[in-house]
mmCIF file of N, CA and C in Angstrom:
data_model
loop_
_atom_site.group_PDB
_atom_site.id
_atom_site.type_symbol
_atom_site.label_atom_id
_atom_site.label_comp_id
_atom_site.label_asym_id
_atom_site.label_seq_id
_atom_site.Cartn_x
_atom_site.Cartn_y
_atom_site.Cartn_z
ATOM 1 N N MET A 1 14.777 6.699 4.452
ATOM 2 C CA MET A 1 13.487 7.151 3.928
ATOM 3 C C MET A 1 12.620 5.931 3.642
ATOM 4 N N ALA A 2 11.404 5.937 4.139
ATOM 5 C CA ALA A 2 10.461 4.862 3.873
ATOM 6 C C ALA A 2 10.016 4.926 2.415
ATOM 7 N N LYS A 3 9.678 3.752 1.868
ATOM 8 C CA LYS A 3 9.235 3.672 0.478
ATOM 9 C C LYS A 3 7.870 2.996 0.431
ATOM 10 N N ILE A 4 6.921 3.650 -0.268
ATOM 11 C CA ILE A 4 5.563 3.140 -0.383
ATOM 12 C C ILE A 4 5.237 2.850 -1.839
ATOM 13 N N LEU A 5 4.573 1.730 -2.068
ATOM 14 C CA LEU A 5 4.022 1.412 -3.385
ATOM 15 C C LEU A 5 2.556 1.811 -3.366
ATOM 16 N N ILE A 6 2.162 2.639 -4.336
ATOM 17 C CA ILE A 6 0.749 2.968 -4.519
ATOM 18 C C ILE A 6 0.303 2.300 -5.808
ATOM 19 N N ALA A 7 -0.569 1.302 -5.684
ATOM 20 C CA ALA A 7 -1.076 0.558 -6.831
ATOM 21 C C ALA A 7 -2.555 0.891 -7.002
ATOM 22 N N ASP A 8 -2.846 1.758 -7.962
ATOM 23 C CA ASP A 8 -4.218 2.204 -8.203
ATOM 24 C C ASP A 8 -4.302 2.687 -9.641
ATOM 25 N N ASP A 9 -5.356 2.301 -10.343
ATOM 26 C CA ASP A 9 -5.499 2.715 -11.738
ATOM 27 C C ASP A 9 -6.099 4.110 -11.881
ATOM 28 N N GLU A 10 -6.510 4.727 -10.783
ATOM 29 C CA GLU A 10 -7.027 6.096 -10.822
ATOM 30 C C GLU A 10 -5.856 7.059 -10.615
ATOM 31 N N LYS A 11 -5.400 7.643 -11.706
ATOM 32 C CA LYS A 11 -4.187 8.465 -11.664
ATOM 33 C C LYS A 11 -4.324 9.685 -10.761
ATOM 34 N N GLU A 12 -5.510 10.232 -10.641
ATOM 35 C CA GLU A 12 -5.707 11.384 -9.761
ATOM 36 C C GLU A 12 -5.508 11.006 -8.293
ATOM 37 N N ILE A 13 -5.952 9.830 -7.924
ATOM 38 C CA ILE A 13 -5.751 9.363 -6.549
ATOM 39 C C ILE A 13 -4.267 9.179 -6.271
ATOM 40 N N VAL A 14 -3.568 8.565 -7.211
ATOM 41 C CA VAL A 14 -2.122 8.365 -7.046
ATOM 42 C C VAL A 14 -1.420 9.710 -6.927
ATOM 43 N N ARG A 15 -1.787 10.655 -7.774
ATOM 44 C CA ARG A 15 -1.155 11.982 -7.751
ATOM 45 C C ARG A 15 -1.390 12.669 -6.406
ATOM 46 N N LEU A 16 -2.628 12.628 -5.922
ATOM 47 C CA LEU A 16 -2.964 13.252 -4.649
ATOM 48 C C LEU A 16 -2.182 12.627 -3.488
ATOM 49 N N LEU A 17 -2.189 11.305 -3.421
ATOM 50 C CA LEU A 17 -1.476 10.632 -2.336
ATOM 51 C C LEU A 17 0.029 10.878 -2.416
ATOM 52 N N LYS A 18 0.549 10.925 -3.622
ATOM 53 C CA LYS A 18 1.979 11.174 -3.798
ATOM 54 C C LYS A 18 2.377 12.524 -3.198
ATOM 55 N N ILE A 19 1.560 13.523 -3.394
ATOM 56 C CA ILE A 19 1.835 14.848 -2.824
ATOM 57 C C ILE A 19 1.930 14.756 -1.306
ATOM 58 N N TYR A 20 0.978 14.067 -0.694
ATOM 59 C CA TYR A 20 0.971 13.934 0.767
ATOM 60 C C TYR A 20 2.176 13.149 1.266
ATOM 61 N N PHE A 21 2.473 12.025 0.633
ATOM 62 C CA PHE A 21 3.571 11.189 1.114
ATOM 63 C C PHE A 21 4.925 11.858 0.912
ATOM 64 N N GLU A 22 5.115 12.491 -0.220
ATOM 65 C CA GLU A 22 6.401 13.147 -0.450
ATOM 66 C C GLU A 22 6.606 14.322 0.501
ATOM 67 N N ALA A 23 5.523 14.978 0.893
ATOM 68 C CA ALA A 23 5.637 16.054 1.883
ATOM 69 C C ALA A 23 6.088 15.517 3.247
ATOM 70 N N GLU A 24 5.842 14.228 3.484
ATOM 71 C CA GLU A 24 6.257 13.573 4.730
ATOM 72 C C GLU A 24 7.571 12.801 4.551
ATOM 73 N N ASN A 25 8.251 13.073 3.436
ATOM 74 C CA ASN A 25 9.543 12.441 3.149
ATOM 75 C C ASN A 25 9.433 10.924 2.972
ATOM 76 N N ILE A 26 8.367 10.484 2.343
ATOM 77 C CA ILE A 26 8.188 9.074 1.997
ATOM 78 C C ILE A 26 8.347 8.956 0.488
ATOM 79 N N GLN A 27 9.225 8.084 0.060
ATOM 80 C CA GLN A 27 9.441 7.861 -1.364
ATOM 81 C C GLN A 27 8.259 7.076 -1.932
ATOM 82 N N VAL A 28 7.740 7.509 -3.071
ATOM 83 C CA VAL A 28 6.573 6.889 -3.691
ATOM 84 C C VAL A 28 6.981 6.172 -4.973
ATOM 85 N N VAL A 29 6.501 4.925 -5.085
ATOM 86 C CA VAL A 29 6.630 4.153 -6.315
ATOM 87 C C VAL A 29 5.205 3.912 -6.801
ATOM 88 N N GLU A 30 4.943 4.213 -8.077
ATOM 89 C CA GLU A 30 3.579 4.159 -8.616
ATOM 90 C C GLU A 30 3.378 2.979 -9.550
ATOM 91 N N ALA A 31 2.179 2.396 -9.480
ATOM 92 C CA ALA A 31 1.766 1.363 -10.433
ATOM 93 C C ALA A 31 0.304 1.623 -10.765
ATOM 94 N N ASN A 32 0.006 1.732 -12.059
ATOM 95 C CA ASN A 32 -1.367 2.005 -12.479
ATOM 96 C C ASN A 32 -2.143 0.748 -12.857
ATOM 97 N N ASP A 33 -1.534 -0.413 -12.653
ATOM 98 C CA ASP A 33 -2.246 -1.677 -12.785
ATOM 99 C C ASP A 33 -1.532 -2.721 -11.939
ATOM 100 N N GLY A 34 -2.215 -3.812 -11.676
ATOM 101 C CA GLY A 34 -1.666 -4.836 -10.803
ATOM 102 C C GLY A 34 -0.438 -5.525 -11.348
ATOM 103 N N GLN A 35 -0.357 -5.696 -12.655
ATOM 104 C CA GLN A 35 0.818 -6.342 -13.250
ATOM 105 C C GLN A 35 2.065 -5.501 -13.009
ATOM 106 N N ARG A 36 1.956 -4.199 -13.192
ATOM 107 C CA ARG A 36 3.095 -3.313 -12.930
ATOM 108 C C ARG A 36 3.466 -3.344 -11.447
ATOM 109 N N ALA A 37 2.475 -3.420 -10.575
ATOM 110 C CA ALA A 37 2.751 -3.510 -9.140
ATOM 111 C C ALA A 37 3.543 -4.778 -8.819
ATOM 112 N N LEU A 38 3.184 -5.902 -9.443
ATOM 113 C CA LEU A 38 3.928 -7.139 -9.245
ATOM 114 C C LEU A 38 5.382 -6.986 -9.692
ATOM 115 N N GLU A 39 5.584 -6.355 -10.838
ATOM 116 C CA GLU A 39 6.945 -6.138 -11.339
ATOM 117 C C GLU A 39 7.758 -5.297 -10.356
ATOM 118 N N ILE A 40 7.141 -4.256 -9.821
ATOM 119 C CA ILE A 40 7.835 -3.401 -8.852
ATOM 120 C C ILE A 40 8.189 -4.198 -7.604
ATOM 121 N N LEU A 41 7.260 -4.998 -7.099
ATOM 122 C CA LEU A 41 7.517 -5.777 -5.893
ATOM 123 C C LEU A 41 8.655 -6.774 -6.084
ATOM 124 N N LYS A 42 8.830 -7.264 -7.296
ATOM 125 C CA LYS A 42 9.923 -8.206 -7.582
ATOM 126 C C LYS A 42 11.269 -7.498 -7.687
ATOM 127 N N GLN A 43 11.256 -6.192 -8.010
ATOM 128 C CA GLN A 43 12.497 -5.462 -8.264
ATOM 129 C C GLN A 43 12.931 -4.553 -7.122
ATOM 130 N N GLU A 44 12.003 -4.073 -6.319
ATOM 131 C CA GLU A 44 12.322 -3.057 -5.320
ATOM 132 C C GLU A 44 11.849 -3.486 -3.938
ATOM 133 N N ASN A 45 12.536 -2.999 -2.935
ATOM 134 C CA ASN A 45 12.108 -3.211 -1.554
ATOM 135 C C ASN A 45 11.208 -2.053 -1.143
ATOM 136 N N VAL A 46 9.937 -2.348 -0.990
ATOM 137 C CA VAL A 46 9.016 -1.324 -0.491
ATOM 138 C C VAL A 46 8.694 -1.648 0.959
ATOM 139 N N ASP A 47 8.397 -0.618 1.719
ATOM 140 C CA ASP A 47 8.120 -0.790 3.143
ATOM 141 C C ASP A 47 6.642 -0.984 3.433
ATOM 142 N N ILE A 48 5.793 -0.556 2.505
ATOM 143 C CA ILE A 48 4.342 -0.675 2.677
ATOM 144 C C ILE A 48 3.703 -0.535 1.299
ATOM 145 N N ALA A 49 2.526 -1.149 1.127
ATOM 146 C CA ALA A 49 1.820 -1.068 -0.150
ATOM 147 C C ALA A 49 0.380 -0.615 0.067
ATOM 148 N N LEU A 50 -0.048 0.357 -0.730
ATOM 149 C CA LEU A 50 -1.454 0.759 -0.814
ATOM 150 C C LEU A 50 -1.999 0.136 -2.084
ATOM 151 N N VAL A 51 -3.053 -0.646 -1.970
ATOM 152 C CA VAL A 51 -3.515 -1.460 -3.089
ATOM 153 C C VAL A 51 -4.998 -1.236 -3.338
ATOM 154 N N ASP A 52 -5.326 -0.860 -4.570
ATOM 155 C CA ASP A 52 -6.726 -0.803 -4.991
ATOM 156 C C ASP A 52 -7.144 -2.223 -5.371
ATOM 157 N N ILE A 53 -8.403 -2.545 -5.204
ATOM 158 C CA ILE A 53 -8.890 -3.878 -5.560
ATOM 159 C C ILE A 53 -9.177 -3.976 -7.057
ATOM 160 N N MET A 54 -9.880 -2.997 -7.609
ATOM 161 C CA MET A 54 -10.304 -3.075 -9.008
ATOM 162 C C MET A 54 -9.274 -2.408 -9.908
ATOM 163 N N MET A 55 -8.302 -3.225 -10.360
ATOM 164 C CA MET A 55 -7.263 -2.748 -11.275
ATOM 165 C C MET A 55 -7.220 -3.667 -12.478
ATOM 166 N N PRO A 56 -6.768 -3.144 -13.620
ATOM 167 C CA PRO A 56 -6.633 -3.998 -14.794
ATOM 168 C C PRO A 56 -5.467 -4.974 -14.665
ATOM 169 N N ARG A 57 -5.538 -6.036 -15.452
ATOM 170 C CA ARG A 57 -4.507 -7.072 -15.611
ATOM 171 C C ARG A 57 -4.357 -7.975 -14.394
ATOM 172 N N VAL A 58 -4.063 -7.453 -13.252
ATOM 173 C CA VAL A 58 -4.002 -8.217 -12.002
ATOM 174 C C VAL A 58 -4.762 -7.400 -10.961
ATOM 175 N N ASP A 59 -5.780 -8.006 -10.347
ATOM 176 C CA ASP A 59 -6.556 -7.217 -9.383
ATOM 177 C C ASP A 59 -5.866 -7.177 -8.021
ATOM 178 N N GLY A 60 -6.396 -6.350 -7.150
ATOM 179 C CA GLY A 60 -5.798 -6.166 -5.837
ATOM 180 C C GLY A 60 -5.813 -7.419 -4.981
ATOM 181 N N TYR A 61 -6.837 -8.250 -5.123
ATOM 182 C CA TYR A 61 -6.881 -9.498 -4.354
ATOM 183 C C TYR A 61 -5.697 -10.391 -4.733
ATOM 184 N N GLN A 62 -5.425 -10.503 -6.036
ATOM 185 C CA GLN A 62 -4.285 -11.312 -6.490
ATOM 186 C C GLN A 62 -2.968 -10.717 -6.011
ATOM 187 N N LEU A 63 -2.893 -9.407 -6.006
ATOM 188 C CA LEU A 63 -1.683 -8.725 -5.557
ATOM 189 C C LEU A 63 -1.429 -8.990 -4.068
ATOM 190 N N ILE A 64 -2.464 -8.916 -3.263
ATOM 191 C CA ILE A 64 -2.325 -9.215 -1.832
ATOM 192 C C ILE A 64 -1.865 -10.656 -1.641
ATOM 193 N N LYS A 65 -2.472 -11.584 -2.373
ATOM 194 C CA LYS A 65 -2.073 -12.991 -2.265
ATOM 195 C C LYS A 65 -0.602 -13.168 -2.618
ATOM 196 N N TYR A 66 -0.141 -12.481 -3.657
ATOM 197 C CA TYR A 66 1.278 -12.564 -4.030
ATOM 198 C C TYR A 66 2.156 -12.046 -2.886
ATOM 199 N N ILE A 67 1.801 -10.901 -2.339
ATOM 200 C CA ILE A 67 2.604 -10.306 -1.261
ATOM 201 C C ILE A 67 2.684 -11.260 -0.070
ATOM 202 N N ARG A 68 1.592 -11.887 0.280
ATOM 203 C CA ARG A 68 1.574 -12.765 1.449
ATOM 204 C C ARG A 68 2.205 -14.139 1.190
ATOM 205 N N GLU A 69 2.091 -14.648 -0.032
ATOM 206 C CA GLU A 69 2.556 -16.006 -0.301
ATOM 207 C C GLU A 69 3.943 -16.080 -0.928
ATOM 208 N N LYS A 70 4.351 -15.063 -1.674
ATOM 209 C CA LYS A 70 5.584 -15.173 -2.458
ATOM 210 C C LYS A 70 6.730 -14.300 -1.980
ATOM 211 N N MET A 71 6.445 -13.269 -1.222
ATOM 212 C CA MET A 71 7.522 -12.371 -0.823
ATOM 213 C C MET A 71 8.287 -12.965 0.346
ATOM 214 N N ASP A 72 9.582 -12.705 0.367
ATOM 215 C CA ASP A 72 10.429 -13.292 1.401
ATOM 216 C C ASP A 72 10.527 -12.428 2.653
ATOM 217 N N ARG A 73 9.778 -11.353 2.701
ATOM 218 C CA ARG A 73 9.755 -10.500 3.891
ATOM 219 C C ARG A 73 8.358 -9.916 4.034
ATOM 220 N N TYR A 74 8.080 -9.413 5.236
ATOM 221 C CA TYR A 74 6.756 -8.871 5.520
ATOM 222 C C TYR A 74 6.619 -7.460 4.971
ATOM 223 N N VAL A 75 5.555 -7.218 4.237
ATOM 224 C CA VAL A 75 5.216 -5.887 3.733
ATOM 225 C C VAL A 75 3.780 -5.593 4.154
ATOM 226 N N PRO A 76 3.573 -4.563 4.973
ATOM 227 C CA PRO A 76 2.197 -4.200 5.329
ATOM 228 C C PRO A 76 1.410 -3.783 4.082
ATOM 229 N N VAL A 77 0.143 -4.152 4.057
ATOM 230 C CA VAL A 77 -0.734 -3.839 2.926
ATOM 231 C C VAL A 77 -1.979 -3.133 3.446
ATOM 232 N N ILE A 78 -2.266 -1.978 2.840
ATOM 233 C CA ILE A 78 -3.513 -1.271 3.110
ATOM 234 C C ILE A 78 -4.298 -1.220 1.808
ATOM 235 N N VAL A 79 -5.525 -1.708 1.850
ATOM 236 C CA VAL A 79 -6.412 -1.640 0.689
ATOM 237 C C VAL A 79 -7.086 -0.274 0.681
ATOM 238 N N ILE A 80 -7.133 0.338 -0.500
ATOM 239 C CA ILE A 80 -7.939 1.551 -0.715
ATOM 240 C C ILE A 80 -8.859 1.217 -1.883
ATOM 241 N N SER A 81 -10.163 1.124 -1.615
ATOM 242 C CA SER A 81 -11.059 0.609 -2.648
ATOM 243 C C SER A 81 -12.446 1.235 -2.593
ATOM 244 N N ALA A 82 -13.079 1.256 -3.756
ATOM 245 C CA ALA A 82 -14.482 1.672 -3.848
ATOM 246 C C ALA A 82 -15.408 0.505 -3.510
ATOM 247 N N LYS A 83 -14.850 -0.689 -3.350
ATOM 248 C CA LYS A 83 -15.651 -1.854 -2.944
ATOM 249 C C LYS A 83 -15.886 -1.730 -1.442
ATOM 250 N N VAL A 84 -17.125 -1.437 -1.072
ATOM 251 C CA VAL A 84 -17.416 -1.031 0.299
ATOM 252 C C VAL A 84 -18.262 -2.020 1.097
ATOM 253 N N THR A 85 -18.706 -3.111 0.490
ATOM 254 C CA THR A 85 -19.552 -4.037 1.235
ATOM 255 C C THR A 85 -18.740 -4.761 2.300
ATOM 256 N N LEU A 86 -19.432 -5.260 3.275
ATOM 257 C CA LEU A 86 -18.780 -6.012 4.335
ATOM 258 C C LEU A 86 -18.020 -7.204 3.761
ATOM 259 N N SER A 87 -18.623 -7.910 2.808
ATOM 260 C CA SER A 87 -17.949 -9.087 2.237
ATOM 261 C C SER A 87 -16.660 -8.696 1.508
ATOM 262 N N ASP A 88 -16.644 -7.535 0.854
ATOM 263 C CA ASP A 88 -15.418 -7.064 0.201
ATOM 264 C C ASP A 88 -14.327 -6.795 1.228
ATOM 265 N N ARG A 89 -14.689 -6.109 2.298
ATOM 266 C CA ARG A 89 -13.712 -5.766 3.332
ATOM 267 C C ARG A 89 -13.193 -7.022 4.031
ATOM 268 N N VAL A 90 -14.094 -7.951 4.328
ATOM 269 C CA VAL A 90 -13.680 -9.188 4.991
ATOM 270 C C VAL A 90 -12.762 -10.000 4.080
ATOM 271 N N LEU A 91 -13.095 -10.092 2.799
ATOM 272 C CA LEU A 91 -12.242 -10.831 1.871
ATOM 273 C C LEU A 91 -10.845 -10.216 1.808
ATOM 274 N N GLY A 92 -10.770 -8.901 1.714
ATOM 275 C CA GLY A 92 -9.464 -8.239 1.676
ATOM 276 C C GLY A 92 -8.642 -8.537 2.911
ATOM 277 N N MET A 93 -9.269 -8.479 4.077
ATOM 278 C CA MET A 93 -8.562 -8.760 5.329
ATOM 279 C C MET A 93 -8.206 -10.242 5.428
ATOM 280 N N ASP A 94 -9.104 -11.119 4.990
ATOM 281 C CA ASP A 94 -8.821 -12.552 5.035
ATOM 282 C C ASP A 94 -7.649 -12.933 4.134
ATOM 283 N N LEU A 95 -7.477 -12.219 3.040
ATOM 284 C CA LEU A 95 -6.358 -12.495 2.134
ATOM 285 C C LEU A 95 -5.025 -11.980 2.686
ATOM 286 N N GLY A 96 -5.105 -11.115 3.697
ATOM 287 C CA GLY A 96 -3.865 -10.664 4.311
ATOM 288 C C GLY A 96 -3.669 -9.171 4.382
ATOM 289 N N ALA A 97 -4.668 -8.387 4.007
ATOM 290 C CA ALA A 97 -4.526 -6.935 4.147
ATOM 291 C C ALA A 97 -4.452 -6.582 5.624
ATOM 292 N N ASP A 98 -3.670 -5.572 5.940
ATOM 293 C CA ASP A 98 -3.529 -5.119 7.318
ATOM 294 C C ASP A 98 -4.566 -4.063 7.681
ATOM 295 N N ASP A 99 -5.124 -3.413 6.662
ATOM 296 C CA ASP A 99 -6.114 -2.369 6.883
ATOM 297 C C ASP A 99 -6.910 -2.212 5.594
ATOM 298 N N TYR A 100 -8.073 -1.581 5.684
ATOM 299 C CA TYR A 100 -8.965 -1.411 4.527
ATOM 300 C C TYR A 100 -9.609 -0.038 4.630
ATOM 301 N N ILE A 101 -9.384 0.795 3.629
ATOM 302 C CA ILE A 101 -9.943 2.143 3.581
ATOM 303 C C ILE A 101 -10.861 2.215 2.361
ATOM 304 N N THR A 102 -12.074 2.752 2.564
ATOM 305 C CA THR A 102 -12.994 2.864 1.437
ATOM 306 C C THR A 102 -12.903 4.247 0.799
ATOM 307 N N LYS A 103 -13.136 4.280 -0.509
ATOM 308 C CA LYS A 103 -13.181 5.531 -1.267
ATOM 309 C C LYS A 103 -14.601 6.074 -1.192
ATOM 310 N N PRO A 104 -14.777 7.361 -1.133
ATOM 311 C CA PRO A 104 -13.746 8.398 -1.038
ATOM 312 C C PRO A 104 -13.124 8.399 0.354
ATOM 313 N N PHE A 105 -11.923 8.945 0.444
ATOM 314 C CA PHE A 105 -11.189 8.956 1.694
ATOM 315 C C PHE A 105 -10.570 10.326 1.913
ATOM 316 N N GLU A 106 -10.122 10.559 3.122
ATOM 317 C CA GLU A 106 -9.391 11.779 3.453
ATOM 318 C C GLU A 106 -7.904 11.440 3.452
ATOM 319 N N PRO A 107 -7.099 12.154 2.690
ATOM 320 C CA PRO A 107 -5.661 11.860 2.650
ATOM 321 C C PRO A 107 -4.998 11.860 4.031
ATOM 322 N N ALA A 108 -5.436 12.718 4.928
ATOM 323 C CA ALA A 108 -4.850 12.753 6.271
ATOM 324 C C ALA A 108 -5.087 11.435 7.010
ATOM 325 N N GLU A 109 -6.257 10.815 6.793
ATOM 326 C CA GLU A 109 -6.528 9.523 7.424
ATOM 327 C C GLU A 109 -5.643 8.437 6.823
ATOM 328 N N VAL A 110 -5.459 8.472 5.510
ATOM 329 C CA VAL A 110 -4.574 7.502 4.868
ATOM 330 C C VAL A 110 -3.166 7.638 5.442
ATOM 331 N N MET A 111 -2.686 8.875 5.582
ATOM 332 C CA MET A 111 -1.360 9.110 6.143
ATOM 333 C C MET A 111 -1.263 8.550 7.560
ATOM 334 N N ALA A 112 -2.276 8.788 8.373
ATOM 335 C CA ALA A 112 -2.271 8.284 9.744
ATOM 336 C C ALA A 112 -2.236 6.756 9.777
ATOM 337 N N ARG A 113 -2.980 6.131 8.900
ATOM 338 C CA ARG A 113 -3.000 4.660 8.868
ATOM 339 C C ARG A 113 -1.672 4.101 8.361
ATOM 340 N N VAL A 114 -1.065 4.769 7.399
ATOM 341 C CA VAL A 114 0.256 4.341 6.919
ATOM 342 C C VAL A 114 1.270 4.445 8.044
ATOM 343 N N LYS A 115 1.273 5.559 8.749
ATOM 344 C CA LYS A 115 2.206 5.730 9.879
ATOM 345 C C LYS A 115 1.976 4.657 10.935
ATOM 346 N N SER A 116 0.723 4.333 11.196
ATOM 347 C CA SER A 116 0.405 3.299 12.170
ATOM 348 C C SER A 116 0.976 1.949 11.743
ATOM 349 N N GLN A 117 0.802 1.594 10.482
ATOM 350 C CA GLN A 117 1.341 0.323 9.991
ATOM 351 C C GLN A 117 2.867 0.324 10.018
ATOM 352 N N LEU A 118 3.471 1.447 9.685
ATOM 353 C CA LEU A 118 4.935 1.518 9.711
ATOM 354 C C LEU A 118 5.463 1.393 11.136
ATOM 355 N N ARG A 119 4.745 1.915 12.112
ATOM 356 C CA ARG A 119 5.159 1.730 13.513
ATOM 357 C C ARG A 119 5.150 0.243 13.869
ATOM 358 N N ARG A 120 4.130 -0.468 13.444
ATOM 359 C CA ARG A 120 4.068 -1.915 13.696
ATOM 360 C C ARG A 120 5.203 -2.630 12.965
ATOM 361 N N TYR A 121 5.504 -2.171 11.773
ATOM 362 C CA TYR A 121 6.561 -2.750 10.949
ATOM 363 C C TYR A 121 7.908 -2.632 11.653
ATOM 364 N N VAL A 122 8.155 -1.520 12.309
ATOM 365 C CA VAL A 122 9.401 -1.343 13.058
ATOM 366 C C VAL A 122 9.499 -2.405 14.145
ATOM 367 N N VAL A 123 8.396 -2.677 14.822
ATOM 368 C CA VAL A 123 8.386 -3.705 15.856
ATOM 369 C C VAL A 123 8.726 -5.069 15.263
ATOM 370 N N LEU A 124 8.300 -5.312 14.032
ATOM 371 C CA LEU A 124 8.588 -6.585 13.375
ATOM 372 C C LEU A 124 10.017 -6.673 12.846
ATOM 373 N N GLY A 125 10.788 -5.591 12.973
ATOM 374 C CA GLY A 125 12.200 -5.668 12.624
ATOM 375 C C GLY A 125 12.597 -5.024 11.320
ATOM 376 N N SER A 126 11.942 -3.981 10.904
ATOM 377 C CA SER A 126 12.323 -3.324 9.656
ATOM 378 C C SER A 126 13.669 -2.634 9.810
ATOM 379 N N ASP A 127 14.160 -2.134 8.716
ATOM 380 C CA ASP A 127 15.454 -1.460 8.758
ATOM 381 C C ASP A 127 15.319 -0.001 9.183
ATOM 382 N N ASP A 128 16.442 0.673 9.264
ATOM 383 C CA ASP A 128 16.478 2.034 9.797
ATOM 384 C C ASP A 128 15.792 3.074 8.915
ATOM 385 N N ARG A 129 15.546 2.784 7.642
ATOM 386 C CA ARG A 129 14.879 3.753 6.787
ATOM 387 C C ARG A 129 13.523 4.128 7.361
ATOM 388 N N VAL A 130 12.794 3.149 7.834
ATOM 389 C CA VAL A 130 11.469 3.391 8.400
ATOM 390 C C VAL A 130 11.608 4.032 9.780
ATOM 391 N N LYS A 131 12.538 3.547 10.577
ATOM 392 C CA LYS A 131 12.729 4.122 11.910
ATOM 393 C C LYS A 131 13.034 5.612 11.830
ATOM 394 N N ASP A 132 13.849 6.011 10.856
ATOM 395 C CA ASP A 132 14.167 7.434 10.689
ATOM 396 C C ASP A 132 12.916 8.241 10.368
ATOM 397 N N PHE A 133 12.045 7.684 9.555
ATOM 398 C CA PHE A 133 10.800 8.375 9.189
ATOM 399 C C PHE A 133 9.921 8.610 10.408
ATOM 400 N N LEU A 134 9.888 7.667 11.322
ATOM 401 C CA LEU A 134 8.990 7.741 12.460
ATOM 402 C C LEU A 134 9.493 8.619 13.600
ATOM 403 N N ARG A 135 10.718 9.067 13.526
ATOM 404 C CA ARG A 135 11.261 9.927 14.605
ATOM 405 C C ARG A 135 10.675 11.302 14.561
#
């Protein structure tokens, strides 16, 4: 079973996405601020991370930098943010995000983008948990 970290301080968004991911047999780990997301990343192996930019304590930009600079394995990152300017999107991608989705969003599109990133992740050598999800 694939495992996704959803890091967003908007609890309704997390709840909505959790319903969609669990229906697709994806295990969800929740963080309502960036500091909690960092703690989860240090303790658990997640296969992909959905990261909001504007979070308390540690923002999404710092979280992306941590994932890219400190983690010992590759974790795809998709930004989901209300920051919609071109400079915001470019900064997120330059820091290492694999994709950028602006709010409001359609959950079906988020699911499709997650599946797309997980397919790429399999090519990079992920374990069988993700491969089983994609069958």
